[in-house]
mmCIF file of C-alpha atoms and ligand atoms in Angstrom:
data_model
loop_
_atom_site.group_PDB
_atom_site.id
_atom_site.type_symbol
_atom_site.label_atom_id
_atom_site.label_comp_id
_atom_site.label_asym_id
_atom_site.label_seq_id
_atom_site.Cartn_x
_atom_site.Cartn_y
_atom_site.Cartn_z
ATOM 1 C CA UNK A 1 -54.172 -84.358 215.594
ATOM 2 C CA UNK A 2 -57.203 -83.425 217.430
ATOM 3 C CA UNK A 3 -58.717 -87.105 216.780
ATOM 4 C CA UNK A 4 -55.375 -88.330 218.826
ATOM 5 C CA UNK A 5 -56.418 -86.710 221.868
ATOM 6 C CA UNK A 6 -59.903 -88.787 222.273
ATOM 7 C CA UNK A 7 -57.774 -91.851 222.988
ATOM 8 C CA UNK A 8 -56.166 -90.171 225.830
ATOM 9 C CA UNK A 9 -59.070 -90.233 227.408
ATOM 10 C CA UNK A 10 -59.013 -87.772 230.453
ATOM 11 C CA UNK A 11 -55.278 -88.550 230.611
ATOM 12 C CA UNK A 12 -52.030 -86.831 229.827
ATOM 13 C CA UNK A 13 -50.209 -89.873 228.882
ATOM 14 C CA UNK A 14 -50.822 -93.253 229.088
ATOM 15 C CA UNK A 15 -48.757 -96.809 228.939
ATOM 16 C CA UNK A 16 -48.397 -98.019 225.173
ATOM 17 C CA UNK A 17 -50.949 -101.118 225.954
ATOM 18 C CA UNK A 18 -53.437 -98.748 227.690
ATOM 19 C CA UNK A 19 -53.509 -95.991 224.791
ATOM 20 C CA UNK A 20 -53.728 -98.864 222.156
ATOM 21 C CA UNK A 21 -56.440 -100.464 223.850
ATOM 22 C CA UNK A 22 -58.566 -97.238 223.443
ATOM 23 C CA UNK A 23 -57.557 -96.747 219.594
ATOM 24 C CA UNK A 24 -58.350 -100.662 218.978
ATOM 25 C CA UNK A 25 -60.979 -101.620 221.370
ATOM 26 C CA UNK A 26 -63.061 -98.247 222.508
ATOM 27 C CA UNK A 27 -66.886 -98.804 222.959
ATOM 28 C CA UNK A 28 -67.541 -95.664 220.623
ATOM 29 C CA UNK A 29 -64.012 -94.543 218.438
ATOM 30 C CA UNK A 30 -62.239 -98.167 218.545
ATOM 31 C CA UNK A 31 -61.071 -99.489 215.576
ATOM 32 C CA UNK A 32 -62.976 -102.776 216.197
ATOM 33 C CA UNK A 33 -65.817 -101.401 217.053
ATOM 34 C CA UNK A 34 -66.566 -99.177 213.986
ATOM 35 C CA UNK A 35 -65.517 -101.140 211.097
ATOM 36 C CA UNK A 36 -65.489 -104.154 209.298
ATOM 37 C CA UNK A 37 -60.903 -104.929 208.951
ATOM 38 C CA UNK A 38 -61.267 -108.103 207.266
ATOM 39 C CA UNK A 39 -61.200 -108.729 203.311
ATOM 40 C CA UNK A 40 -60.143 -106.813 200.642
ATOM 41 C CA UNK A 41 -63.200 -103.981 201.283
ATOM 42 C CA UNK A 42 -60.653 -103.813 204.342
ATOM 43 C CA UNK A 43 -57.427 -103.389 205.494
ATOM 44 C CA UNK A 44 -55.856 -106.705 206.183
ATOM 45 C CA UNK A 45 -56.453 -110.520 205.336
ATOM 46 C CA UNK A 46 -56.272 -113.623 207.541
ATOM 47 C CA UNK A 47 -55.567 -116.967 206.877
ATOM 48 C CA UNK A 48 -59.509 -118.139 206.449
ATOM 49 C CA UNK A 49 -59.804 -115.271 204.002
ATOM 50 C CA UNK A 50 -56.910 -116.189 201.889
ATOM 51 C CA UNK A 51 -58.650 -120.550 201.659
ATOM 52 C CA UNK A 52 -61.158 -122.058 203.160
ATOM 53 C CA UNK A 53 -58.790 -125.128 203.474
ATOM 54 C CA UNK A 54 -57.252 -123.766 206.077
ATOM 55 C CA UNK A 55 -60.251 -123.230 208.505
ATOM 56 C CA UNK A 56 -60.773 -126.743 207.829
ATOM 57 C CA UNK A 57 -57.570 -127.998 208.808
ATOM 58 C CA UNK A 58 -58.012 -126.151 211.937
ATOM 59 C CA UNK A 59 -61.507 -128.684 212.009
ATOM 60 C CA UNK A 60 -59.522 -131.844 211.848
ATOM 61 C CA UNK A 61 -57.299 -130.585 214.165
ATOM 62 C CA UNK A 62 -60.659 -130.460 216.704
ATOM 63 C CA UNK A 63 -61.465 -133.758 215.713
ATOM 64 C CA UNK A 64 -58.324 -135.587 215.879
ATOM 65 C CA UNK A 65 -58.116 -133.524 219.298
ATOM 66 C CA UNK A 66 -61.191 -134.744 220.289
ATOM 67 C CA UNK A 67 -60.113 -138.676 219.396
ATOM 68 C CA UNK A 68 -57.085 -138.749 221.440
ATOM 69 C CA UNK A 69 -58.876 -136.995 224.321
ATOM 70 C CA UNK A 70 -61.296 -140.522 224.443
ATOM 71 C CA UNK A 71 -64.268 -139.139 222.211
ATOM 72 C CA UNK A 72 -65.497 -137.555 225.740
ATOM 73 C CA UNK A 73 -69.370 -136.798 225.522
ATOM 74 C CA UNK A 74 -68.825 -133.147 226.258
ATOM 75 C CA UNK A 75 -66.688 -131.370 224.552
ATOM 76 C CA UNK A 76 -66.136 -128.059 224.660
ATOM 77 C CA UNK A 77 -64.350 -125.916 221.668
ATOM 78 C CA UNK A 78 -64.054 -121.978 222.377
ATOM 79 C CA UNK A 79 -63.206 -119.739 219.748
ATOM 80 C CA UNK A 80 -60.446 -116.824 220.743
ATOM 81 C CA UNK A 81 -61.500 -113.597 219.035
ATOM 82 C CA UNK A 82 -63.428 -114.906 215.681
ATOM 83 C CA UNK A 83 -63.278 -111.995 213.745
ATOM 84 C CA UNK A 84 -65.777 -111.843 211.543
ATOM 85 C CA UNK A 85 -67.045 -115.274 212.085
ATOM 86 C CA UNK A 86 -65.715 -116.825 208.682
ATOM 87 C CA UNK A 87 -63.388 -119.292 210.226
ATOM 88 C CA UNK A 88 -65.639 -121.381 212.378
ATOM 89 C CA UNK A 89 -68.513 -121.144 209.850
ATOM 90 C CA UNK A 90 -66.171 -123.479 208.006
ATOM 91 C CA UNK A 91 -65.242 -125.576 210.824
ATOM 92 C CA UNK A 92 -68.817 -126.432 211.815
ATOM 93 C CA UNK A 93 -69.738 -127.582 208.262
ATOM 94 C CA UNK A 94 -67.009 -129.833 208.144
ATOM 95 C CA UNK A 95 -68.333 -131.075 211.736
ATOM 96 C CA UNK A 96 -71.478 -131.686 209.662
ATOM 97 C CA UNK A 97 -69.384 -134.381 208.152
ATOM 98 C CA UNK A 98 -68.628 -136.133 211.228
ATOM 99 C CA UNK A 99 -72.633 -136.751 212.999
ATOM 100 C CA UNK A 100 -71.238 -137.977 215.866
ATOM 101 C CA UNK A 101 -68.835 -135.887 216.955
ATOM 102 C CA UNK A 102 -71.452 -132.521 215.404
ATOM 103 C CA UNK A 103 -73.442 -133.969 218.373
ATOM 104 C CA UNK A 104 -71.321 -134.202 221.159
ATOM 105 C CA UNK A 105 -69.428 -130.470 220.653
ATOM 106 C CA UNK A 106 -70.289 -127.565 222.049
ATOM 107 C CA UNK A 107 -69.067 -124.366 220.314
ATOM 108 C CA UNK A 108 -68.614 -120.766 222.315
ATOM 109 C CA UNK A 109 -67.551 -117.637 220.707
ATOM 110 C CA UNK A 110 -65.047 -115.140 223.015
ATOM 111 C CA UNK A 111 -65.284 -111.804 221.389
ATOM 112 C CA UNK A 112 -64.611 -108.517 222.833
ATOM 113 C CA UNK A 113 -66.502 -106.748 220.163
ATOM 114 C CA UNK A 114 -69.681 -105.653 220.065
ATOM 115 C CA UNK A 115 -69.868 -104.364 216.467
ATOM 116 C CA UNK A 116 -67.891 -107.928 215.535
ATOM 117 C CA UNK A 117 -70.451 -109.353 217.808
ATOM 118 C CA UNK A 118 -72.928 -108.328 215.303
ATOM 119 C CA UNK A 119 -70.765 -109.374 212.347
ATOM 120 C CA UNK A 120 -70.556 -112.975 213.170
ATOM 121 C CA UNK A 121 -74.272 -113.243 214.406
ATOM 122 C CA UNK A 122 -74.695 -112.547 210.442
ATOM 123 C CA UNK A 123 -72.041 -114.873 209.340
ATOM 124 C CA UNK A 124 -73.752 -117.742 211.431
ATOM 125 C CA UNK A 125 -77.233 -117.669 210.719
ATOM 126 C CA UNK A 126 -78.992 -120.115 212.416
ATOM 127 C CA UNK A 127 -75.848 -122.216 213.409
ATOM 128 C CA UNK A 128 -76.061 -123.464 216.854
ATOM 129 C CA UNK A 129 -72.889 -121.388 218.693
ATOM 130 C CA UNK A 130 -73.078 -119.212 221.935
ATOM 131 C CA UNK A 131 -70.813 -115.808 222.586
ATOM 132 C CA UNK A 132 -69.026 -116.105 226.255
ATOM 133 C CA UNK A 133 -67.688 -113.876 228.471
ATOM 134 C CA UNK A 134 -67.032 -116.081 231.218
ATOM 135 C CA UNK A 135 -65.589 -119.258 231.086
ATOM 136 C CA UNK A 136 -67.282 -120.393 234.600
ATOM 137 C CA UNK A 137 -70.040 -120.969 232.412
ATOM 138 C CA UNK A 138 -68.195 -124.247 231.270
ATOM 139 C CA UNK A 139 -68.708 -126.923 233.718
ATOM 140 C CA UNK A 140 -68.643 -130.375 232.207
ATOM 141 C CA UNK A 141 -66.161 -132.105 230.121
ATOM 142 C CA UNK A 142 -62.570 -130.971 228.037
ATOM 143 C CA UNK A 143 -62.057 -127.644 226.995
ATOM 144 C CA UNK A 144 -60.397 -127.189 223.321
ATOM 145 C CA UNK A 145 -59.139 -123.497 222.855
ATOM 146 C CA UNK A 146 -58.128 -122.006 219.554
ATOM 147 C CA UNK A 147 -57.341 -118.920 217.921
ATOM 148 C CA UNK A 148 -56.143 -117.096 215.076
ATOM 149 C CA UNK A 149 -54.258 -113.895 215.294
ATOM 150 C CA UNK A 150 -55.820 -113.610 218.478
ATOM 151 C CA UNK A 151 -53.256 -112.755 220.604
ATOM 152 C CA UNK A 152 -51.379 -110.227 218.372
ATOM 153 C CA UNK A 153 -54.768 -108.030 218.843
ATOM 154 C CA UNK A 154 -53.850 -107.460 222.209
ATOM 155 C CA UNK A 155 -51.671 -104.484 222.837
ATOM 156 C CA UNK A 156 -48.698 -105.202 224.621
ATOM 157 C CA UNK A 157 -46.406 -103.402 227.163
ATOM 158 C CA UNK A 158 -42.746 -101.977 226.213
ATOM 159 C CA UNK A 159 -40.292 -101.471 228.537
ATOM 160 C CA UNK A 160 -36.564 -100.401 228.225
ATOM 161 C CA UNK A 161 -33.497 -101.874 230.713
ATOM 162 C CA UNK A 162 -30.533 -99.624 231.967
ATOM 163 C CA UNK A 163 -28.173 -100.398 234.303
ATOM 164 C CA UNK A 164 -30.612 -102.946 235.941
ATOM 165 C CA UNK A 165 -33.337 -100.281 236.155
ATOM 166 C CA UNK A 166 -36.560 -100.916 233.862
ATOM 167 C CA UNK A 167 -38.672 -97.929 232.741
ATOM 168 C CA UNK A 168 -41.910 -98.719 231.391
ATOM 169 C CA UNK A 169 -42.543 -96.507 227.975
ATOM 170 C CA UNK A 170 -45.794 -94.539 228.147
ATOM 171 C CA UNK A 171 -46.859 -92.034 225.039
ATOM 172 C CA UNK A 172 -47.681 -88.538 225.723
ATOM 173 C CA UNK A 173 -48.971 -85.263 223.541
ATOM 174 C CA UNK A 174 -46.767 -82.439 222.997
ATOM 175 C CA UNK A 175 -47.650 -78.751 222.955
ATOM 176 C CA UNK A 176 -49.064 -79.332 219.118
ATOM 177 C CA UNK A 177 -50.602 -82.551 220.194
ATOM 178 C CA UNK A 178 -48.124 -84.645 218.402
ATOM 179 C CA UNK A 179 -47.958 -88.058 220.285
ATOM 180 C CA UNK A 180 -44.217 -88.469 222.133
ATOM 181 C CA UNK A 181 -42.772 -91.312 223.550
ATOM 182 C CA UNK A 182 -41.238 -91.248 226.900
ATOM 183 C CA UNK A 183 -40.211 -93.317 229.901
ATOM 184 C CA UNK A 184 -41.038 -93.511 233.618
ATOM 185 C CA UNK A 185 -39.954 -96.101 235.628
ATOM 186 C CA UNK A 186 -41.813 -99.284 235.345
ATOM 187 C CA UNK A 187 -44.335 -100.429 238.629
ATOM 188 C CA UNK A 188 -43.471 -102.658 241.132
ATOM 189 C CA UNK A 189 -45.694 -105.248 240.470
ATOM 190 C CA UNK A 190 -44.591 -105.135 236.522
ATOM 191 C CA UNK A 191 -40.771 -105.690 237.643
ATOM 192 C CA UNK A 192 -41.487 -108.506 239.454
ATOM 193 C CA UNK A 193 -43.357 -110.272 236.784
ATOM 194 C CA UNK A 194 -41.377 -109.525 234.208
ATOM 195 C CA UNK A 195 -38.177 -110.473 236.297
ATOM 196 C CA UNK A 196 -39.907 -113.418 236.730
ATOM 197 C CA UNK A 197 -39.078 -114.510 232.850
ATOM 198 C CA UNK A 198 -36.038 -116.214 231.909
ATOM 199 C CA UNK A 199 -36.681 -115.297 228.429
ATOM 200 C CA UNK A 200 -36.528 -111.776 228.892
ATOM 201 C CA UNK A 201 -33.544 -111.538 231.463
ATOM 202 C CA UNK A 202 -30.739 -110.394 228.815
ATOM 203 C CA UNK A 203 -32.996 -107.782 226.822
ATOM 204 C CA UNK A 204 -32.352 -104.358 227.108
ATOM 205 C CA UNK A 205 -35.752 -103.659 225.007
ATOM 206 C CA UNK A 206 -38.797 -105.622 226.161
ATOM 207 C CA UNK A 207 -42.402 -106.290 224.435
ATOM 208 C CA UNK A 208 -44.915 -108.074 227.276
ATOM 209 C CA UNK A 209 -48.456 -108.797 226.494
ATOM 210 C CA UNK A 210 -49.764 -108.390 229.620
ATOM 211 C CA UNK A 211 -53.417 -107.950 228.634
ATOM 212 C CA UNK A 212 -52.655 -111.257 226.234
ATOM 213 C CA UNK A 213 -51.812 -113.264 229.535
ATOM 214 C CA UNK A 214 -54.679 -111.949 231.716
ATOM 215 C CA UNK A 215 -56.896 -113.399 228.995
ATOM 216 C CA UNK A 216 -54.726 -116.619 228.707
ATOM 217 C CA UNK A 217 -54.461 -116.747 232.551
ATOM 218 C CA UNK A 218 -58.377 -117.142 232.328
ATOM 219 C CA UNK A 219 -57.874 -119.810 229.740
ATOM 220 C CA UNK A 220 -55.191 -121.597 231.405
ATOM 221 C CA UNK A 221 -57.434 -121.573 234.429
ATOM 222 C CA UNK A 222 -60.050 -123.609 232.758
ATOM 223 C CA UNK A 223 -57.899 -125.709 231.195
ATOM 224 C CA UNK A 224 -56.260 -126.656 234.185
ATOM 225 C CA UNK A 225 -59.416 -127.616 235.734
ATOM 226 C CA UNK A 226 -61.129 -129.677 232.706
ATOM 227 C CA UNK A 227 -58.371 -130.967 231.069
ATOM 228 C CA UNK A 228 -57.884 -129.846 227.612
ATOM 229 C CA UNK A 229 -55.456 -127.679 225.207
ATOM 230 C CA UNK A 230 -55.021 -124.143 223.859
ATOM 231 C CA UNK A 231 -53.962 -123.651 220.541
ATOM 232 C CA UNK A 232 -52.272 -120.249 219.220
ATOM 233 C CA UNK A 233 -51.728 -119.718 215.870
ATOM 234 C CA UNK A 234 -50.101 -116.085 214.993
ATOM 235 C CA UNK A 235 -47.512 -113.755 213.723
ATOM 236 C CA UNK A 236 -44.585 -114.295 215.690
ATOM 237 C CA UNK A 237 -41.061 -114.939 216.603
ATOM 238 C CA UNK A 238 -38.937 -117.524 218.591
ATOM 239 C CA UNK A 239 -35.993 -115.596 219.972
ATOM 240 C CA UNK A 240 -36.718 -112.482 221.405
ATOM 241 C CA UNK A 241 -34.036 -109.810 220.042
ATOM 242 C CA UNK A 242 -34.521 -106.479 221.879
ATOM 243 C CA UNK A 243 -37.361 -105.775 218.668
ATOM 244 C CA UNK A 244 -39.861 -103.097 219.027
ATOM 245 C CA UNK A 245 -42.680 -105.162 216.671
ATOM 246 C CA UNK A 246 -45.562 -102.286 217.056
ATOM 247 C CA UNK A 247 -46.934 -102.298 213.604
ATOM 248 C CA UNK A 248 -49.897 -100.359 212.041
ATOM 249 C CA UNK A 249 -51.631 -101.416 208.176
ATOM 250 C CA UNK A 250 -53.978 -99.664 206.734
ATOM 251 C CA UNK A 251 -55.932 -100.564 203.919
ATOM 252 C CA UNK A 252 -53.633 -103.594 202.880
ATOM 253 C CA UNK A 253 -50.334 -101.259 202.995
ATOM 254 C CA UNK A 254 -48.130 -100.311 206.037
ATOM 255 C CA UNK A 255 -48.919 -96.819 207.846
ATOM 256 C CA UNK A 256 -47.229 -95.322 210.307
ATOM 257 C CA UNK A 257 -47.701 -96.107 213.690
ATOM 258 C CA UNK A 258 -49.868 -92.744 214.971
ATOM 259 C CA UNK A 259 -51.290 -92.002 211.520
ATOM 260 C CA UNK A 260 -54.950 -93.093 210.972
ATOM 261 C CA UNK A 261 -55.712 -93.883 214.583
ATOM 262 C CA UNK A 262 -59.005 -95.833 215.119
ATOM 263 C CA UNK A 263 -59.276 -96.211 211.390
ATOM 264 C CA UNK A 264 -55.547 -98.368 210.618
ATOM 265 C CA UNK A 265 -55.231 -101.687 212.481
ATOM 266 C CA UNK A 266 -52.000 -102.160 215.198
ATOM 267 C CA UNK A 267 -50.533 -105.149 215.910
ATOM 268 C CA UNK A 268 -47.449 -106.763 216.935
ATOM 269 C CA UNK A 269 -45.438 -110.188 216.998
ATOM 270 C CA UNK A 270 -45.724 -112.927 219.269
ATOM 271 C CA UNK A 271 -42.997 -114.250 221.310
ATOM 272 C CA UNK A 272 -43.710 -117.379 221.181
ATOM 273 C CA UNK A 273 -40.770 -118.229 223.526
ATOM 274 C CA UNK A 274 -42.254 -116.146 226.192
ATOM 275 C CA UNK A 275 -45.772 -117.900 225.451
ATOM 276 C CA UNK A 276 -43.949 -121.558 226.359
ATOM 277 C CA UNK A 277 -42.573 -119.714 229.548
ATOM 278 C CA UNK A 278 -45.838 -118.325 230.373
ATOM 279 C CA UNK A 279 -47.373 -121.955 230.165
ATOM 280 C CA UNK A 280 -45.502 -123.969 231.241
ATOM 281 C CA UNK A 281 -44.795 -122.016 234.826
ATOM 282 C CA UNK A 282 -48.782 -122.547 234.687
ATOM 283 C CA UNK A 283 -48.012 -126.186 234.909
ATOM 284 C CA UNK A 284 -49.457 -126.672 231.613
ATOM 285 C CA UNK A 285 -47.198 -129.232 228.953
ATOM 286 C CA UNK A 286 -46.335 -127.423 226.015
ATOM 287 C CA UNK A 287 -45.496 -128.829 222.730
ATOM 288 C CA UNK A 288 -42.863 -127.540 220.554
ATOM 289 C CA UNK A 289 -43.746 -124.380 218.423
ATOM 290 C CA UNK A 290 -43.729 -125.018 215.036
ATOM 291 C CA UNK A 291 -44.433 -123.042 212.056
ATOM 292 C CA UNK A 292 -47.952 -122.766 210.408
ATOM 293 C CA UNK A 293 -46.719 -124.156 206.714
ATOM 294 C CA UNK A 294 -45.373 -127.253 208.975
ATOM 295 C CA UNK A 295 -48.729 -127.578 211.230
ATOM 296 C CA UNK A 296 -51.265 -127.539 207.790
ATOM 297 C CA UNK A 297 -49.208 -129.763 205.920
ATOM 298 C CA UNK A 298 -49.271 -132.572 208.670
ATOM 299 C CA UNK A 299 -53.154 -131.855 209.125
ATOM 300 C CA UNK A 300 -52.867 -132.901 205.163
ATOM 301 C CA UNK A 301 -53.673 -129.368 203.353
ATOM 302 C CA UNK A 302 -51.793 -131.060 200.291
ATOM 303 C CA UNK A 303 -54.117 -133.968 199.659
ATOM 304 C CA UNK A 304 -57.079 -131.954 200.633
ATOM 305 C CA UNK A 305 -55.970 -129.569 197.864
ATOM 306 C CA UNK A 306 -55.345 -132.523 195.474
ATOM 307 C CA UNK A 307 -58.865 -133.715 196.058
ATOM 308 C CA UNK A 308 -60.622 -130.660 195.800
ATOM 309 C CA UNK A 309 -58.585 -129.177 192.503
ATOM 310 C CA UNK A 310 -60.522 -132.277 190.716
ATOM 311 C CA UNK A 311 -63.811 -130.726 190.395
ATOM 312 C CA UNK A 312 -62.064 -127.565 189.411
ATOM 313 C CA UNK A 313 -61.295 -125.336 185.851
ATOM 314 C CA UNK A 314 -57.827 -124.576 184.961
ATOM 315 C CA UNK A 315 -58.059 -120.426 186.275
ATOM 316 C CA UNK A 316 -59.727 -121.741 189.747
ATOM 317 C CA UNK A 317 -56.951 -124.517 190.322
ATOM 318 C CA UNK A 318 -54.621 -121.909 189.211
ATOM 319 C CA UNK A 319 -55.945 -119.457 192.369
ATOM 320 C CA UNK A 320 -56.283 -122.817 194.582
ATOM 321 C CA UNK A 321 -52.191 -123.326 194.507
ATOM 322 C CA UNK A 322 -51.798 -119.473 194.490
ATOM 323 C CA UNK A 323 -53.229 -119.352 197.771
ATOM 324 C CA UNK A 324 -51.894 -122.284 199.207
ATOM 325 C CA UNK A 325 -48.847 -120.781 198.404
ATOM 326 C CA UNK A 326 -49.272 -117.732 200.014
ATOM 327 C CA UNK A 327 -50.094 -119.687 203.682
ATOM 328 C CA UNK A 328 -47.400 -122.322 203.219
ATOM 329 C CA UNK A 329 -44.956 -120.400 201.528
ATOM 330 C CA UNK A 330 -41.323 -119.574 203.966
ATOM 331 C CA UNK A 331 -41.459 -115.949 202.472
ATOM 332 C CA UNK A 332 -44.790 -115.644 203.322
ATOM 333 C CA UNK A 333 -47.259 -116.884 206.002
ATOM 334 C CA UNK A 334 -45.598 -120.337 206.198
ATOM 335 C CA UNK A 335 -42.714 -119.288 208.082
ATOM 336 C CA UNK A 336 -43.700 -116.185 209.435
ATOM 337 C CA UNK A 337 -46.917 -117.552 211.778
ATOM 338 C CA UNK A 338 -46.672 -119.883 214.279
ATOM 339 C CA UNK A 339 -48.418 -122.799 216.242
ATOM 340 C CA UNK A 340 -48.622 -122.980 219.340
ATOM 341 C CA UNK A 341 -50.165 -126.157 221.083
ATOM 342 C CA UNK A 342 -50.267 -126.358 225.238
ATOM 343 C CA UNK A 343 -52.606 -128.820 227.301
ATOM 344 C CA UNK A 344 -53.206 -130.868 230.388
ATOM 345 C CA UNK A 345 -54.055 -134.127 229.319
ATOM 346 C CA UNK A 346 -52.396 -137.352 230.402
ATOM 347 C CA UNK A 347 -51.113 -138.517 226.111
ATOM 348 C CA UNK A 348 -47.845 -139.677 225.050
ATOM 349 C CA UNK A 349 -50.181 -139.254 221.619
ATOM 350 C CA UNK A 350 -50.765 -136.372 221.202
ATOM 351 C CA UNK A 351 -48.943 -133.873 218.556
ATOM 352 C CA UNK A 352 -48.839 -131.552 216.635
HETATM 353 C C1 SAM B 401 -57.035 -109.867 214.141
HETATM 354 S S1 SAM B 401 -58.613 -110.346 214.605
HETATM 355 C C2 SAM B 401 -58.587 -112.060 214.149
HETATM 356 C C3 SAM B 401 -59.903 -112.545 213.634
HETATM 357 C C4 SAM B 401 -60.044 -114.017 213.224
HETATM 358 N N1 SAM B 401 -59.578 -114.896 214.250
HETATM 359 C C5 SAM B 401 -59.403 -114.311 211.899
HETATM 360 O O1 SAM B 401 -58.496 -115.136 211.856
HETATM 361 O O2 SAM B 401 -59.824 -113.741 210.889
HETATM 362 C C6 SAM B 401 -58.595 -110.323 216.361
HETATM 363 C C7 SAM B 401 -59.898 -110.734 217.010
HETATM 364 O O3 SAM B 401 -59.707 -110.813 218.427
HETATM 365 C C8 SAM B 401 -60.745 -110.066 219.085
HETATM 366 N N2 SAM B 401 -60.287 -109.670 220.431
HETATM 367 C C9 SAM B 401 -59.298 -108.840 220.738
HETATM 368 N N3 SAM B 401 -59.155 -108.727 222.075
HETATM 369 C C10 SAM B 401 -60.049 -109.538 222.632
HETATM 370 C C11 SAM B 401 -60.375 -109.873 223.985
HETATM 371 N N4 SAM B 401 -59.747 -109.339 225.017
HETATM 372 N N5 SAM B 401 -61.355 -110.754 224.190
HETATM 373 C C12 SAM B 401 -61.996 -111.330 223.145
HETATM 374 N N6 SAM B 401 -61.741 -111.029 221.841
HETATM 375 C C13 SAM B 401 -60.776 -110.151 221.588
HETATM 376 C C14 SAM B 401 -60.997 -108.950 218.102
HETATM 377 O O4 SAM B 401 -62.149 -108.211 218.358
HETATM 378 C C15 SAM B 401 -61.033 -109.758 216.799
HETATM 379 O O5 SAM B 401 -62.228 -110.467 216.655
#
């Protein structure tokens, strides 16, 4: 219980996004900032961990991107939260297969990091890529954002309705430093915004990412300015249903919430209705979310499967479908992560 109280900071209680911040994303005790959470060694896996063919659908999707946007001479593609760096190492040697294009791209890394900093510096060798803090840096030409499970790494806010009055909920430790929930009413400025949302108006119970849209404000910013698209792939909903999603794993199996603190990762689910809200009152156009089985299959994971299972043995093809399975499936990742695609770009082309 004693490790709790370090995430307090000086403070007796904090909002839920504030205290989760500190257990994820400390400088010195966060859990991204001590360990390595990917891969089996870890305690969760992502979709470029389970097959390689899906970072490189997320590469055609750049290029195809890049086609309908005019094959523009810069072009800029900016990586939300790469992890460990495994997913665009993929991406840019498929670019390798396209000279042209390879040429023309620019590729920036946003991590918040340091120790993953590090990580991906390893994965990438020698690969031409820059880390960004600030997108100002970007002057010249489209901008393409992407990420994966970006945005449910960002702690959100949770707030509870009665009669018309919303309390934000903040967690606090007891007299034997057990962590408590409780409720104080929420700030001004946070009842404004989130009145501001149709899609929350009827919820009694309310998840809002906040921190998510102060990063995608900065992203919507630029894309606003350059033209170009942001697209959100995650673990997520489309109706909003008065769920708390606040969910801990540790070491590939579900832990309880305050247990393991800096050392189990937290996450939670999109709403990906809120996300189109949040767009499109940006003034961006927002395509319809679809699910990720549906968004790989159209970039052609099938036939890329079919080509690649030539070359293979019986046991490797075997693992090849066992893990396409697992991101396509409807019980499994297929159904349960979304894609999200919003841009400013004058197309009746483009799709997802
Ligand atoms: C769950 S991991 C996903 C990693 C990777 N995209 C993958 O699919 O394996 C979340 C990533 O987002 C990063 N991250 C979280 N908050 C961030 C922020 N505010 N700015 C930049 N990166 C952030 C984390 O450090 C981590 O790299």
């Amino acid at each position: 219980m004693k490790s709790n109280l370090k995430f307090f900071k000086k403070f007796k209680s904090l909002p839920v996004d504030k205290f989760f911040y500190n257990v994820l994303y400390d400088k010195k005790d966060g859990y991204y900032s001590v360990q390595d959470p990917f891969g089996s060694k870890g305690d969760f896996l992502t979709s470029p961990k389970i097959s390689k063919l899906f970072s490189e659908m997320i590469a055609i999707w750049i290029i195809y991107t890049w086609e309908i946007f005019g094959k523009p001479k810069n072009f800029n593609i900016i990586e939300l939260g790469p992890g460990d760096g495994d997913l665009i190492k993929v991406i840019l040697k498929v670019f390798k297969k396209f000279p042209y294009f390879n040429s023309v791209k620019k590729i920036y890394l946003y991590e918040e990091s340091n120790f993953l900093k590090k990580l991906q510096k390893k994965t990438l060798k020698s690969e031409k890529v820059e880390w960004i803090n600030n997108f100002n840096k970007i002057k010249k030409g489209p901008v393409v954002f992407f990420g994966n499970e970006f945005l449910d790494a960002l702690p959100i806010k949770q707030f509870k309705k009665e009669k018309n009055n919303l309390y934000e909920k903040y967690l606090i430790l007891d007299k034997k430093k057990k962590i408590k929930e409780v409720y104080f009413h929420a700030s001004a400025s946070d009842l404004k915004v989130i009145s501001s949302f149709k899609t929350l108006k009827n919820l009694k119970f309310i998840e809002f990412p906040k921190m998510g849209f102060n990063e995608l404000g900065k992203v919507v910013q630029k894309v606003s300015k350059l033209n170009g698209c942001i697209l959100i792939i995650d673990y997520g909903y489309l109706k909003p249903n008065n769920q708390n999603t606040l969910q801990s794993v540790y070491k590939h199996k579900k832990n309880k919430l305050f247990d393991n603190l800096g050392k189990a990762d937290v996450t939670s689910h999109v709403n990906f209705a809120l996300l189109k809200e949040f767009y499109t009152k940006n003034n961006l156009k927002v395509k319809k979310t679809i699910t990720q089985g549906k968004f790989l299959k159209k970039m052609g994971i099938i036939k890329r499967a079919e080509i690649v299972e030539k070359k293979m043995k019986f046991d490797e093809k075997t693992n090849l479908y066992y893990r396409l399975k697992r991101l396509l499936s409807s019980r499994s990742m297929g159904d349960l992560f979304k894609v999200s695609l919003a841009y400013k770009f004058k197309s009746n082309k483009y799709q997802i």
